Structure formats: C-alpha cells, structure tokens
Tab-separated table of C-alpha atoms and ligand atoms in Angstrom:
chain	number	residue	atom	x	y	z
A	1029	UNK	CA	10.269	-20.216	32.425
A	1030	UNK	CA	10.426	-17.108	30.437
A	1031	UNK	CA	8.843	-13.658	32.641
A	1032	UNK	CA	9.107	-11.204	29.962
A	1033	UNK	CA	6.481	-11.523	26.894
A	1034	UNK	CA	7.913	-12.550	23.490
A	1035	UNK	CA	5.401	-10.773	21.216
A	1036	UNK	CA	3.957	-6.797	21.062
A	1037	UNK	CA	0.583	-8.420	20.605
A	1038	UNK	CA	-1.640	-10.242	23.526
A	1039	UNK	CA	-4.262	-12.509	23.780
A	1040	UNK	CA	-6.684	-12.712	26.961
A	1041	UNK	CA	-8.177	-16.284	27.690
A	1042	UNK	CA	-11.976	-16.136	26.832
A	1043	UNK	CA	-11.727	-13.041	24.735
A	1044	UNK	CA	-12.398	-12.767	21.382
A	1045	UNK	CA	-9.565	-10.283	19.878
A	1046	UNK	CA	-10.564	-8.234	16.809
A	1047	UNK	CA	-8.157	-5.867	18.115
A	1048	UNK	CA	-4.697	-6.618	16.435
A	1049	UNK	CA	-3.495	-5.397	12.733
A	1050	UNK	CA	-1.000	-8.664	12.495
A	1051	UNK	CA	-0.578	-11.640	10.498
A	1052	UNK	CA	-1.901	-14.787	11.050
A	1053	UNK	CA	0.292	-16.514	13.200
A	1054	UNK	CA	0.049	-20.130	11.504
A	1055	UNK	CA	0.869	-18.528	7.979
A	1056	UNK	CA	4.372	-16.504	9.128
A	1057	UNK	CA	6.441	-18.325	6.615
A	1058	UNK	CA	9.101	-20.173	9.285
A	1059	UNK	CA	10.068	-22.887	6.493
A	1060	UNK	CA	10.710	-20.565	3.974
A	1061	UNK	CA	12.339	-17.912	5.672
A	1062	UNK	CA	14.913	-20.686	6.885
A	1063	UNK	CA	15.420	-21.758	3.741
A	1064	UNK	CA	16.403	-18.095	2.325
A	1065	UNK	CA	18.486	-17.334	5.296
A	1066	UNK	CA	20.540	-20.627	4.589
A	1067	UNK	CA	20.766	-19.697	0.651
A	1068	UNK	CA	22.057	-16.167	1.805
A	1069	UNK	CA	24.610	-17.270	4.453
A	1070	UNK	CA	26.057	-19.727	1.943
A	1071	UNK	CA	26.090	-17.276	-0.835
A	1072	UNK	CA	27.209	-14.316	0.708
A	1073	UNK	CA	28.173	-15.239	4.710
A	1074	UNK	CA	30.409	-12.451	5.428
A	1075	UNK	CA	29.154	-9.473	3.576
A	1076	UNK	CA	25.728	-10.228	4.726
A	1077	UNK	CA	27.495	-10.097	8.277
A	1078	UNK	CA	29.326	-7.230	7.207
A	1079	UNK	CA	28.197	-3.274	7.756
A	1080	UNK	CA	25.693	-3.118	5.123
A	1081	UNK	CA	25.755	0.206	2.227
A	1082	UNK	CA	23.546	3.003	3.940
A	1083	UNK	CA	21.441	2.803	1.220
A	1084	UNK	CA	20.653	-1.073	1.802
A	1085	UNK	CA	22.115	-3.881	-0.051
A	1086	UNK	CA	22.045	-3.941	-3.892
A	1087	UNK	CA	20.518	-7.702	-3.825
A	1088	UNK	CA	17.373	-6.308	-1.950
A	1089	UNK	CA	17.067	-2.977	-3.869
A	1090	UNK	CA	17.039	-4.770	-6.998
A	1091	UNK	CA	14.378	-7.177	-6.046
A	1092	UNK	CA	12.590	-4.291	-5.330
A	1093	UNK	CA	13.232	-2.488	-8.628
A	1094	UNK	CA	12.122	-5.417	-10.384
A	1095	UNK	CA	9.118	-6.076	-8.546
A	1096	UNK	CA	7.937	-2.596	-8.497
A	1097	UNK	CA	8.429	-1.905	-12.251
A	1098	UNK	CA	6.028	-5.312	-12.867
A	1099	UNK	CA	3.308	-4.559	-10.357
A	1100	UNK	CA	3.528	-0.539	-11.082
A	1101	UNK	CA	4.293	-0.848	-14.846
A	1102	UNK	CA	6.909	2.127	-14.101
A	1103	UNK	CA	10.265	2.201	-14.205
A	1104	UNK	CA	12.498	3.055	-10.793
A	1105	UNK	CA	15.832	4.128	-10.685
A	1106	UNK	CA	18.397	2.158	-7.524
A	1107	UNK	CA	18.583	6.028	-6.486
A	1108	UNK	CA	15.243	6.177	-5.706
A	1109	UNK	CA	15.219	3.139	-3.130
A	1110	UNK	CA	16.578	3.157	0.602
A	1111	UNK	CA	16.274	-0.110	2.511
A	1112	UNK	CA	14.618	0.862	6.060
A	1113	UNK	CA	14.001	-0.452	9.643
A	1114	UNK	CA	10.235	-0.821	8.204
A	1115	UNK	CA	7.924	1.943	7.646
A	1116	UNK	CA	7.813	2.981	11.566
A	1117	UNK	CA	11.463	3.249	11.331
A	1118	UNK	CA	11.305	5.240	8.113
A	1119	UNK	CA	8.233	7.598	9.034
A	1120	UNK	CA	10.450	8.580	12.461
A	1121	UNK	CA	13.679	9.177	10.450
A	1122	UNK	CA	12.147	11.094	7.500
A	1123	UNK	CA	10.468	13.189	10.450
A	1124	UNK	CA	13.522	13.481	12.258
A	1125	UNK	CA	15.288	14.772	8.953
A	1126	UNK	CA	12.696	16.647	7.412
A	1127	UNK	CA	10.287	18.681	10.105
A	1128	UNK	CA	11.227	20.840	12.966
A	1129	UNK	CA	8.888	21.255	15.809
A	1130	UNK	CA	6.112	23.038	15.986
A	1131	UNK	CA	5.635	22.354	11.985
A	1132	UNK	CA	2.068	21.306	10.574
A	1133	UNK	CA	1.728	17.622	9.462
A	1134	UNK	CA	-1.743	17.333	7.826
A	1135	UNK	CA	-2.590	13.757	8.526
A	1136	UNK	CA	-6.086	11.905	7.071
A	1137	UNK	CA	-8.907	11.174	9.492
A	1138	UNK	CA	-9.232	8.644	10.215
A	1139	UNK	CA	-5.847	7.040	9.589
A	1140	UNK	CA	-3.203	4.593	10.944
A	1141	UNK	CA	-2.911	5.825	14.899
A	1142	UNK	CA	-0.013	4.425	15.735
A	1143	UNK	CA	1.465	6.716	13.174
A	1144	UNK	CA	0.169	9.676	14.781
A	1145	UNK	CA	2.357	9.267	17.728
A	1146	UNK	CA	5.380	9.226	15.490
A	1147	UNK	CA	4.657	12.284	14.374
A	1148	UNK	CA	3.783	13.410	18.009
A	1149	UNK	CA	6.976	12.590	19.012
A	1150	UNK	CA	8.403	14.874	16.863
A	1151	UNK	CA	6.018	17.769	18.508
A	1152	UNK	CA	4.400	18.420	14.996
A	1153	UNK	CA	0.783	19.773	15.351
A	1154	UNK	CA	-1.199	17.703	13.832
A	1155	UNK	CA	-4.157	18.954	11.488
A	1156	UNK	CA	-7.017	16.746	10.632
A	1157	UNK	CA	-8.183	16.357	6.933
A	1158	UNK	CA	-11.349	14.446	6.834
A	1159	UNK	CA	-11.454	11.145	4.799
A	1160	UNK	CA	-15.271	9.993	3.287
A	1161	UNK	CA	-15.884	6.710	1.416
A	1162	UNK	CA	-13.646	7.678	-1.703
A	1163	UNK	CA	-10.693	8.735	0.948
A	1164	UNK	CA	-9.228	11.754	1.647
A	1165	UNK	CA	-11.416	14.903	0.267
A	1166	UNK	CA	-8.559	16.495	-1.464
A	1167	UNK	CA	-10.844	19.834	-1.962
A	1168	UNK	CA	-10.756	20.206	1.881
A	1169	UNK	CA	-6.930	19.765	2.070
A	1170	UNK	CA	-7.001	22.660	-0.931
A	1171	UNK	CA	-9.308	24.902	1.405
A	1172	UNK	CA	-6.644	24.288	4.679
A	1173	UNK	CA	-3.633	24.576	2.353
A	1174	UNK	CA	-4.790	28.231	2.148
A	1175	UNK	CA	-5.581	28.896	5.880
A	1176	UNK	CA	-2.475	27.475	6.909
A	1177	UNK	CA	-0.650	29.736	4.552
A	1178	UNK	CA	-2.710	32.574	5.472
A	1179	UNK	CA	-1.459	32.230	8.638
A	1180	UNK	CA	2.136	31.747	7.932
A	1181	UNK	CA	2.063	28.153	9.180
A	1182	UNK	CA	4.968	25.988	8.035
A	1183	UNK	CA	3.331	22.592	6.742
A	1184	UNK	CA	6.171	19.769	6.355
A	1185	UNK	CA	4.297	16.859	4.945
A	1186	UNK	CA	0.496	14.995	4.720
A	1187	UNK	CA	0.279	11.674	5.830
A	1188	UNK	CA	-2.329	8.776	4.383
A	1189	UNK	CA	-2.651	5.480	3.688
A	1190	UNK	CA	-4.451	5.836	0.574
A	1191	UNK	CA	-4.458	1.863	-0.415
A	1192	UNK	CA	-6.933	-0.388	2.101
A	1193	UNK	CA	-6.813	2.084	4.837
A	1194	UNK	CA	-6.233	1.687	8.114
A	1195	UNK	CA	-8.460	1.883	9.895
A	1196	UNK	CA	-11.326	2.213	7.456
A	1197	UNK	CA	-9.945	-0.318	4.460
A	1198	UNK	CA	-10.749	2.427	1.980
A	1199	UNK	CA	-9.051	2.499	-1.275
A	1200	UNK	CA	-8.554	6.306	-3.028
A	1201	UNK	CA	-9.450	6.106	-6.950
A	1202	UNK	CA	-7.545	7.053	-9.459
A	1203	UNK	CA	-9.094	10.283	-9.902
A	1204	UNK	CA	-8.778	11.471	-6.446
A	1205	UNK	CA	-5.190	10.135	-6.959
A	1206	UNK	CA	-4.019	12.364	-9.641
A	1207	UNK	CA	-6.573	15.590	-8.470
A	1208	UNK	CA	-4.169	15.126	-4.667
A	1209	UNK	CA	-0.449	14.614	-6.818
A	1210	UNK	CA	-1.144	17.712	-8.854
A	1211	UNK	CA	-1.997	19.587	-5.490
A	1212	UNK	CA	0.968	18.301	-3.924
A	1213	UNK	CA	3.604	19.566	-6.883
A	1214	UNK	CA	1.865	22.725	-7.338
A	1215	UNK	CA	1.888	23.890	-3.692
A	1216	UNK	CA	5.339	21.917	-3.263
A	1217	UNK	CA	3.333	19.879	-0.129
A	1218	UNK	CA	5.708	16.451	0.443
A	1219	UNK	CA	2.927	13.179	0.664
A	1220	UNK	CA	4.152	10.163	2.692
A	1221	UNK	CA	1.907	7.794	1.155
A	1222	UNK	CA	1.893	4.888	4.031
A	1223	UNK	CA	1.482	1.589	1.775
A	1224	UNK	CA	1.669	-1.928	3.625
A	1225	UNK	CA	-1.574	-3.584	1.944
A	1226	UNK	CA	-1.421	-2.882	-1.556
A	1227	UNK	CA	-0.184	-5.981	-2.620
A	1228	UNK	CA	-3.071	-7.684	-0.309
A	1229	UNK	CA	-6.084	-7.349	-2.639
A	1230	UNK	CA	-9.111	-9.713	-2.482
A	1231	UNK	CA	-11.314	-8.760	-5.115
A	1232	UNK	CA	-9.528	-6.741	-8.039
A	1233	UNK	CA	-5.818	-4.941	-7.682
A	1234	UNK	CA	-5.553	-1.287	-6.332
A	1235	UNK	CA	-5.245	1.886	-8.489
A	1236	UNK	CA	-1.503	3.003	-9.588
A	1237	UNK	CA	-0.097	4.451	-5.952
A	1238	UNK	CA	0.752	7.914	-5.619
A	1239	UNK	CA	4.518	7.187	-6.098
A	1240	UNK	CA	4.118	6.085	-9.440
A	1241	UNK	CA	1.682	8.525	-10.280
A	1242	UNK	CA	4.475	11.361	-8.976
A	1243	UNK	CA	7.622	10.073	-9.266
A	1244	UNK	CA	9.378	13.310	-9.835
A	1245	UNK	CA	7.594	13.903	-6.202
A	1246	UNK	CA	6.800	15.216	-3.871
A	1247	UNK	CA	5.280	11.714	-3.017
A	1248	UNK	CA	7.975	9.448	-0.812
A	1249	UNK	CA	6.435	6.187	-0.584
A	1250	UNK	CA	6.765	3.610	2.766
A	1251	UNK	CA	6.719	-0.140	2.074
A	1252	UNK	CA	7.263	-2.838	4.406
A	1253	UNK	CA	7.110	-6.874	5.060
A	1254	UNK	CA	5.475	-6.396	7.876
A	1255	UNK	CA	2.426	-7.459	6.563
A	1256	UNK	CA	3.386	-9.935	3.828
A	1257	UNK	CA	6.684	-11.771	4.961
A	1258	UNK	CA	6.478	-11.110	8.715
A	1259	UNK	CA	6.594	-8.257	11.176
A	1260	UNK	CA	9.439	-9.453	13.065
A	1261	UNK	CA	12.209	-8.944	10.040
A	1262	UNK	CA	11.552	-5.337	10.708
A	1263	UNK	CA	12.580	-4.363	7.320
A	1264	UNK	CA	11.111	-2.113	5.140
A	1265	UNK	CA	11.953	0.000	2.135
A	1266	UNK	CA	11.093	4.187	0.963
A	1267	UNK	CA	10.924	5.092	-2.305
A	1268	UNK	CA	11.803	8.598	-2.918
A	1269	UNK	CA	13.690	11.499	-5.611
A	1270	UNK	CA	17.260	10.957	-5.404
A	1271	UNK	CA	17.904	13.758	-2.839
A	1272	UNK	CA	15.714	12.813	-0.254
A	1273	UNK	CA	16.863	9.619	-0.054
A	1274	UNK	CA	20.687	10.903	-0.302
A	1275	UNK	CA	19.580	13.200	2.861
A	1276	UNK	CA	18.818	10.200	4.769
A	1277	UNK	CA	21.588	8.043	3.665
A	1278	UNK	CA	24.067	11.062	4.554
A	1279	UNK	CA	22.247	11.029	8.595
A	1280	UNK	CA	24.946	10.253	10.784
A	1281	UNK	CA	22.910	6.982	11.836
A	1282	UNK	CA	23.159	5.365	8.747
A	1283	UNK	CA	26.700	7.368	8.015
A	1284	UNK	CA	27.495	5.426	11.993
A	1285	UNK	CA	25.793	2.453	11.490
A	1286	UNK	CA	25.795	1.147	7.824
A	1287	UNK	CA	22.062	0.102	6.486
A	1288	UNK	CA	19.717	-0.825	8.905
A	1289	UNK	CA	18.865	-4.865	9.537
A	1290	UNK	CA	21.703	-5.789	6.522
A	1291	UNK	CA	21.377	-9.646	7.095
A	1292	UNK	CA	17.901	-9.506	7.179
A	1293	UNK	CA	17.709	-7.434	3.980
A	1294	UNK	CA	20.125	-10.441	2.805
A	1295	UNK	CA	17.229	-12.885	4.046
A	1296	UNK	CA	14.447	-11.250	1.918
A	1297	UNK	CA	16.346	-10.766	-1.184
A	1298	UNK	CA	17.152	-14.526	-1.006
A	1299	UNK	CA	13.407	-15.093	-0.059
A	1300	UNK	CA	12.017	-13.456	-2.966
A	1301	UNK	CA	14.533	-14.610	-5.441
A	1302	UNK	CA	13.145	-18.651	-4.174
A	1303	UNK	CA	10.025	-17.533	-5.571
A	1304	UNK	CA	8.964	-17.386	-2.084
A	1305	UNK	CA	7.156	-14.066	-1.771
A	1306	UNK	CA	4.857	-14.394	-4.462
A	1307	UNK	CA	3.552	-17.839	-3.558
A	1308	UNK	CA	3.215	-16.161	-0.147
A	1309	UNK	CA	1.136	-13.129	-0.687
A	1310	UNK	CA	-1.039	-16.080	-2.611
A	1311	UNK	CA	-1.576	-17.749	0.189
A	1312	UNK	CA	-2.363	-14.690	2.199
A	1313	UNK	CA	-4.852	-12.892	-0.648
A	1314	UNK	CA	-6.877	-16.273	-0.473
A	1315	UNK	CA	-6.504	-16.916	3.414
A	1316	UNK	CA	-7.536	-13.128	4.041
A	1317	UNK	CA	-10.126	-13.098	1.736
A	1318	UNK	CA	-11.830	-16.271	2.594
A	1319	UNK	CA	-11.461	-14.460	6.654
A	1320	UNK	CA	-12.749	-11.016	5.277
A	1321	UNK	CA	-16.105	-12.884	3.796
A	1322	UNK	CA	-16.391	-14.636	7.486
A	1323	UNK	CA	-16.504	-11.699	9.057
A	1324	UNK	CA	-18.834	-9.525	6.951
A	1325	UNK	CA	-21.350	-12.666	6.949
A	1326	UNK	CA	-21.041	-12.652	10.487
A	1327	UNK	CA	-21.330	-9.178	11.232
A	1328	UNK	CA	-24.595	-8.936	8.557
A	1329	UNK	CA	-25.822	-12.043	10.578
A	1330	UNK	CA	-25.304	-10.760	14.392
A	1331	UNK	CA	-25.473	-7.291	14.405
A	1332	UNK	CA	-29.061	-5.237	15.203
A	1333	UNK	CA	-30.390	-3.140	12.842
A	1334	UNK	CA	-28.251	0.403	12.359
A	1335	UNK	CA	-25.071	-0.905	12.008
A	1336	UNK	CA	-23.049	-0.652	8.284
A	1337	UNK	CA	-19.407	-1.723	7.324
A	1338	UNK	CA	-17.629	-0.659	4.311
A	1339	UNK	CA	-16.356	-3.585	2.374
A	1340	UNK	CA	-12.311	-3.457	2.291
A	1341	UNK	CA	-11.055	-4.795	-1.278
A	1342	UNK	CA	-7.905	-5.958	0.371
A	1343	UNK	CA	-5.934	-4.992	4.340
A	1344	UNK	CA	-6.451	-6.423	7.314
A	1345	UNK	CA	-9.113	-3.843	8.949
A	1346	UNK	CA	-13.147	-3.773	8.803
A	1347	UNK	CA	-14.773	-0.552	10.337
A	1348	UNK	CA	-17.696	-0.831	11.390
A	1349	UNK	CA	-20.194	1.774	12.103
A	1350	UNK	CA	-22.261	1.343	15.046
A	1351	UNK	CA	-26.193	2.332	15.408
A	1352	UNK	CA	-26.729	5.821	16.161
A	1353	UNK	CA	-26.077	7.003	19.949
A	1354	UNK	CA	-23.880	4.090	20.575
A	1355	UNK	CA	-20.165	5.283	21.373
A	1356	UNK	CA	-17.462	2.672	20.772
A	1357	UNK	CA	-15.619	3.953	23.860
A	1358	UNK	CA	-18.508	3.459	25.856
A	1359	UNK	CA	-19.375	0.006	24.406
A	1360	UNK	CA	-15.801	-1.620	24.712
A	1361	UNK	CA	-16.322	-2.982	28.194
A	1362	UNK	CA	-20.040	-4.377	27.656
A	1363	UNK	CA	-17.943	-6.158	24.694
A	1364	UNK	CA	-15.235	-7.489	26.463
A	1365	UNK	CA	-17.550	-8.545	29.476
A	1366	UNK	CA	-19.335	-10.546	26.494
A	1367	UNK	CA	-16.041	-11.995	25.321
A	1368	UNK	CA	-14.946	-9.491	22.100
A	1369	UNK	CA	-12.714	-6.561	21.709
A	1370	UNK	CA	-11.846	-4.091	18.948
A	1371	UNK	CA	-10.063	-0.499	18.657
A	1372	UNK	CA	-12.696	2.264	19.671
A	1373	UNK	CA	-12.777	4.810	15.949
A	1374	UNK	CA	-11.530	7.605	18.610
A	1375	UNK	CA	-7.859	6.134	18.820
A	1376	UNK	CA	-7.736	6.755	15.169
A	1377	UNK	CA	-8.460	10.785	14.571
A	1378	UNK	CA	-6.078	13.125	15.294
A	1379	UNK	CA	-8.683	15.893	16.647
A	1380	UNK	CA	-12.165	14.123	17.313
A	1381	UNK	CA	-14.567	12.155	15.499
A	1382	UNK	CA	-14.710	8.198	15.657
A	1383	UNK	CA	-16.884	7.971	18.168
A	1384	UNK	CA	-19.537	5.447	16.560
A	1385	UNK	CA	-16.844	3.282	14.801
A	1386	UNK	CA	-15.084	0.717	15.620
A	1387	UNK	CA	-11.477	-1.089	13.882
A	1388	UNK	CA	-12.376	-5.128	13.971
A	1389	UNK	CA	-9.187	-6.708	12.694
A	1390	UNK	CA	-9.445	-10.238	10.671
A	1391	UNK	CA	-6.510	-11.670	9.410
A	1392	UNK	CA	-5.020	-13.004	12.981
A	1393	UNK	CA	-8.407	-14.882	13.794
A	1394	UNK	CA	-9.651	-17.992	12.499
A	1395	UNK	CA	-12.517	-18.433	10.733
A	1396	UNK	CA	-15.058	-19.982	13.664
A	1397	UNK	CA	-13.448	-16.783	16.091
A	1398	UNK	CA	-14.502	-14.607	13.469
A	1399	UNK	CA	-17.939	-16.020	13.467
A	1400	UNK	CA	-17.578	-16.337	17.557
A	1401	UNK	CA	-16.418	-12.976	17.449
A	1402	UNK	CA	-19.274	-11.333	15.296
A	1403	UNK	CA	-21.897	-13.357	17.195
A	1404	UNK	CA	-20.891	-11.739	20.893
A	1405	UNK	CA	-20.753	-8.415	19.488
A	1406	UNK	CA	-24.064	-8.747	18.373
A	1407	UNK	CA	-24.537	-9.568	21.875
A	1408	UNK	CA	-22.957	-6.733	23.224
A	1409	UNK	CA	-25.177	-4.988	21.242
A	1410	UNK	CA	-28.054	-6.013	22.138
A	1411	UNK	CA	-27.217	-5.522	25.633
A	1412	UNK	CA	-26.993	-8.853	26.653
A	1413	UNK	CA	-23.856	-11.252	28.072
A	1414	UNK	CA	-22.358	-14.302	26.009
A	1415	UNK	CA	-24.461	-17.024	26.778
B	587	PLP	C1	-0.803	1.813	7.943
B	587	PLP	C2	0.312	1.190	8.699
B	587	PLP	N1	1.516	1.740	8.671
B	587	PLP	C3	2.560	1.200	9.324
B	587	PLP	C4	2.397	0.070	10.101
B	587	PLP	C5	3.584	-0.461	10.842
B	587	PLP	O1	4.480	-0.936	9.896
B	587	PLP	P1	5.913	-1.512	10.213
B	587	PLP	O2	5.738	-2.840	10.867
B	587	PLP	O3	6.508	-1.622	8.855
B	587	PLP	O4	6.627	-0.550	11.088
B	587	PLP	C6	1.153	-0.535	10.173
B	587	PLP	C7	0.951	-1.718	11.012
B	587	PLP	O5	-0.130	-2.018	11.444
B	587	PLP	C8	0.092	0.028	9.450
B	587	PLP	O6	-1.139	-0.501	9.451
C-alpha cells in the first residue's frame, strides 16, 4: 500500500470541498493523452528523449504560433515563445532573472495567492493595487507609480490575472486594457499578465489579452495546460520580446539542462495536432459552464439575505461576498463542522482586505456536490449544523 499521497490536492470524507482551483478529475483526458504520447514516440522517439532546444521544441512552439495567431487574430514571431515548466515555473524564473531583492512588485488585490509566495520567495515587497468589478483600477496604479518613484523605489514588474480572475473571476475590458498597456510603455513598468482561463469562456470570448494588445511590450504573457490538458504535464509556455525570452534561454538552467519537460512538450504538440485540444476545451467550456450555473442557482437558493457573487464569464473560481459582519476566517470552521469548505478572501490580498469573501471553486465538483455544497453553506450561515 502506497504511504505517501499521489496528488497536491485532498479530499476529507464528509466534506464538501469548494476549496481546490483543479480540473475535474473524470474529464483529465487519459485516452487522448496516450494516444499523442504514442504518435510522438513513434514519430520522433529519440529526439523527444533527447535534451530538448532551451527555447522548447519547434513542434510545440509552432502549435502555439498557430493557435495564438487564430484565437488573438495577431501575428507571433517563434522568438517570442519559450516553452516553460508551466506558469509557476515561469513566474519563479522570470523573477529569478529579472528582480533583485528588496524590489517593488505591484501585484492586484485580490489576485492568484499562490503567486504571491513566488514572488515572496524572491523577498520582493509586495504593493497592493486594488481591483473593483471592472479589475484592476489602473488610475490607482498611476497615483502609486508616482509615490514609488518619489521615493526612489525600484518597481520590477505588476502582476494580474486580468482574464477570469482568480480569485474573483473578473474579466478587465478592453478599455481598461489599453488605458493599463499605454501606462506600462510610457513608464517602462514590465506586466506579467497571468493567463490560464482565457480559453475557458462560458458565455461570450474574453477581450484581446494584454500581450496582443502590447506586443512590442512590456507585457510577457504566462500560459499553461494546467487548466485545459492537465496539471500534471507541468508544461507551460511565456510569450515575450525577443530579448527577454533570449535572457531566459541564455540562464545557465536551461543553458545546463536543455528545455524544460521536452517529451512532454513532444506529448502536447502531438495532442493538439490530433485535434485533441480543441475538442477538449469543448468539453470543458460546456462541463464548466453547466457546473458554474449549479452553483450560482444554488448559492441564490441557500444563502440568507446579504450575500452577492459576481458572475465569472469563464475560470474555475466564484467569490462570494458574505453578509456584512461575517468574516470568512471566522466562518470556515462553522462551515466545515457543517460539511463545506472554501479559501477565506484574506489568503488572497497581499496587505489586507478579503475579509467578507470567500473563493468557492466549481469545476472539480459534481453537479449534486455543488448543490450539496451551496445548501450547507447556507447552513453555516444561518448558524445551524448539516442536518
Ligand atoms: C492564476 C493562476 N496562475 C497560475 C496557476 C498555476 O499554474 P501552473 O499549474 O501552470 O503552475 C494557477 C492555478 O491555480 C492559477 O489560478
């Protein structure tokens, strides 16, 4: 019997678990993913088991030209693309490469928090812009911009996730968009626009993303599979102006190394080429979507009076705002001794705030444990125990 678990995520028996960002489990495409790992051994056996070009390998990059240029409607250059470790792997070796500690790295809030401690690890301070319905409020990162330089404070980047946030599953518009990328060129501040849900839309596609609004930069974009292949590939891609990408392909890791995960990169090319990704993300928009609706019925069924969710057009993340004077800290164990847990808002601001929100995840759960879920919340709520 195996001692050690075989997943990041757990479940507890009796609990209702609104707190993971992953797949569904029953969709992870096993089938096809052995199928495209045959088709690339047979094709390509040894150079797929070979040290792989820093960069990545050419098969993958141009799958990822091509699809970018039809969903973006711009065109990308191979110099522009670096295969990664996925976007945890990318955000920790831009960081490594780009910041030196003690730098500013203005970060949305709320955002992803798991990306926070990236940038922790790096000892950058981290400086809070506040996000509102529209996303971040790009005429309070103007106002800091200026009070950081006042004060002589080196900024290396801004972090967001600008498409289906998490946590909030905000979207930025287009306006917003283009007001932040002019910012961004004219005080030469470098965006890492964090981007794993774009392509999972429910209701109409997202805006143009900052990349191919800035291409000449100083956006450098983060994709990943994670969320619409499978989180265990741990493959990824950046898209970024020729230099930045040569500085990370001249880092002795990748100089050491070769490209990072080369047969896997092998595997997706050969997936996507099948046809295979498209049918997935499909399957996923109409899974998710149909999961999404559960929820928010749920939630509008269950919950007492003072609660309000935004909507998410596409992601994996509903925040919820609780009634006024509850604290999502505070409330976690009533939930869980009523059978449901969620991420508390607090885990997801760099410098306070979140206290009345919570993160309910709802692509891993099935549609009665969404219902389940939203009914013992309301519970919870209510100050009462499942019955
Ligand atoms: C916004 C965001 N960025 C990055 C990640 C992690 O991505 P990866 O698996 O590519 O490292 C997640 C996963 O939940 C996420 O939500």
């Amino acid at each position: 019997m195996r001692t050690q678990p075989d997943t990041q995520f757990s479940l507890r028996p009796g609990i209702v678990e609104f707190r993971w960002g992953h797949p569904a489990l029953d969709l992870l495409p096993v089938d096809g993913l052995r199928r495209a790992a045959h088709a690339a051994l047979d094709r390509d056996g040894p150079l797929a088991l070979s040290y792989g070009p820093e960069r990545g390998p050419a098969c993958l990059i141009e799958q990822l030209q091509a699809r970018w240029e039809r969903q973006q409607s711009t065109s990308l250059s191979p110099e522009q693309i670096m295969i990664t470790g996925s976007t945890s792997q990318g955000l920790d070796m831009l960081c490594t490469l780009l910041t030196r500690p003690g730098d500013v790295a203005l970060v949305e809030s709320p955002t992803y928090h798991l990306a926070l401690r990236i940038l922790r690890d790096h000892q950058l301070e981290l400086v809070p812009i506040p996000a509102d319905d529209g996303g971040l409020q790009v005429d309070v990162l103007a106002e800091v911009l200026t009070a950081l330089e006042r004060r002589k404070r080196r900024v290396s980047l801004l972090y967001l996730v600008p498409t289906y946030n998490n946590p909030t599953g905000v979207t930025m518009g287009v306006e917003r968009r283009t007001a932040l990328t002019g910012l961004a060129q004219r005080e030469g501040l470098l965006i890492l626009e964090d981007d794993p849900y774009s392509e999972l839309w429910y209701d109409n596609p997202p805006p143009p993303s900052l990349y191919s609004l800035s291409p000449a930069g100083p956006v450098v974009h983060l994709g990943t599979f994670s969320k619409v292949l499978a989180p265990g590939l741990r493959l990824g891609w950046m898209l970024a102006a020729p230099e930045i990408v040569h500085r990370c392909t001249s880092s002795g890791m990748l100089e050491s190394g070769g490209g990072v995960n080369h047969l896997m990169a092998h595997v997706a090319a050969a997936f996507i080429e099948l046809g295979l990704l498209d049918r997935q993300v499909d399957l996923l928009r109409s899974t998710y979507r149909q999961r999404r609706d559960r929820l928010l019925d749920g939630l509008a069924r269950h919950l007492p009076e003072g609660c309000h969710c935004i909507r998410p057009g596409g992601g994996f993340f509903v925040w919820l705002r609780l009634p006024p004077g509850v604290n999502s800290d505070a409330l976690l164990p009533i939930a869980e001794a009523a059978g449901v847990s969620y991420v508390p808002g607090t885990r997801f601001c760099a410098a306070g705030g979140g206290e009345q929100h919570c993160r309910l995840g709802f692509t891993f759960l099935r549609l009665p444990d969404l219902e389940e879920g939203a009914r013992r919340l309301g519970n919870a709520l209510h100050g009462r125990q499942a019955g």
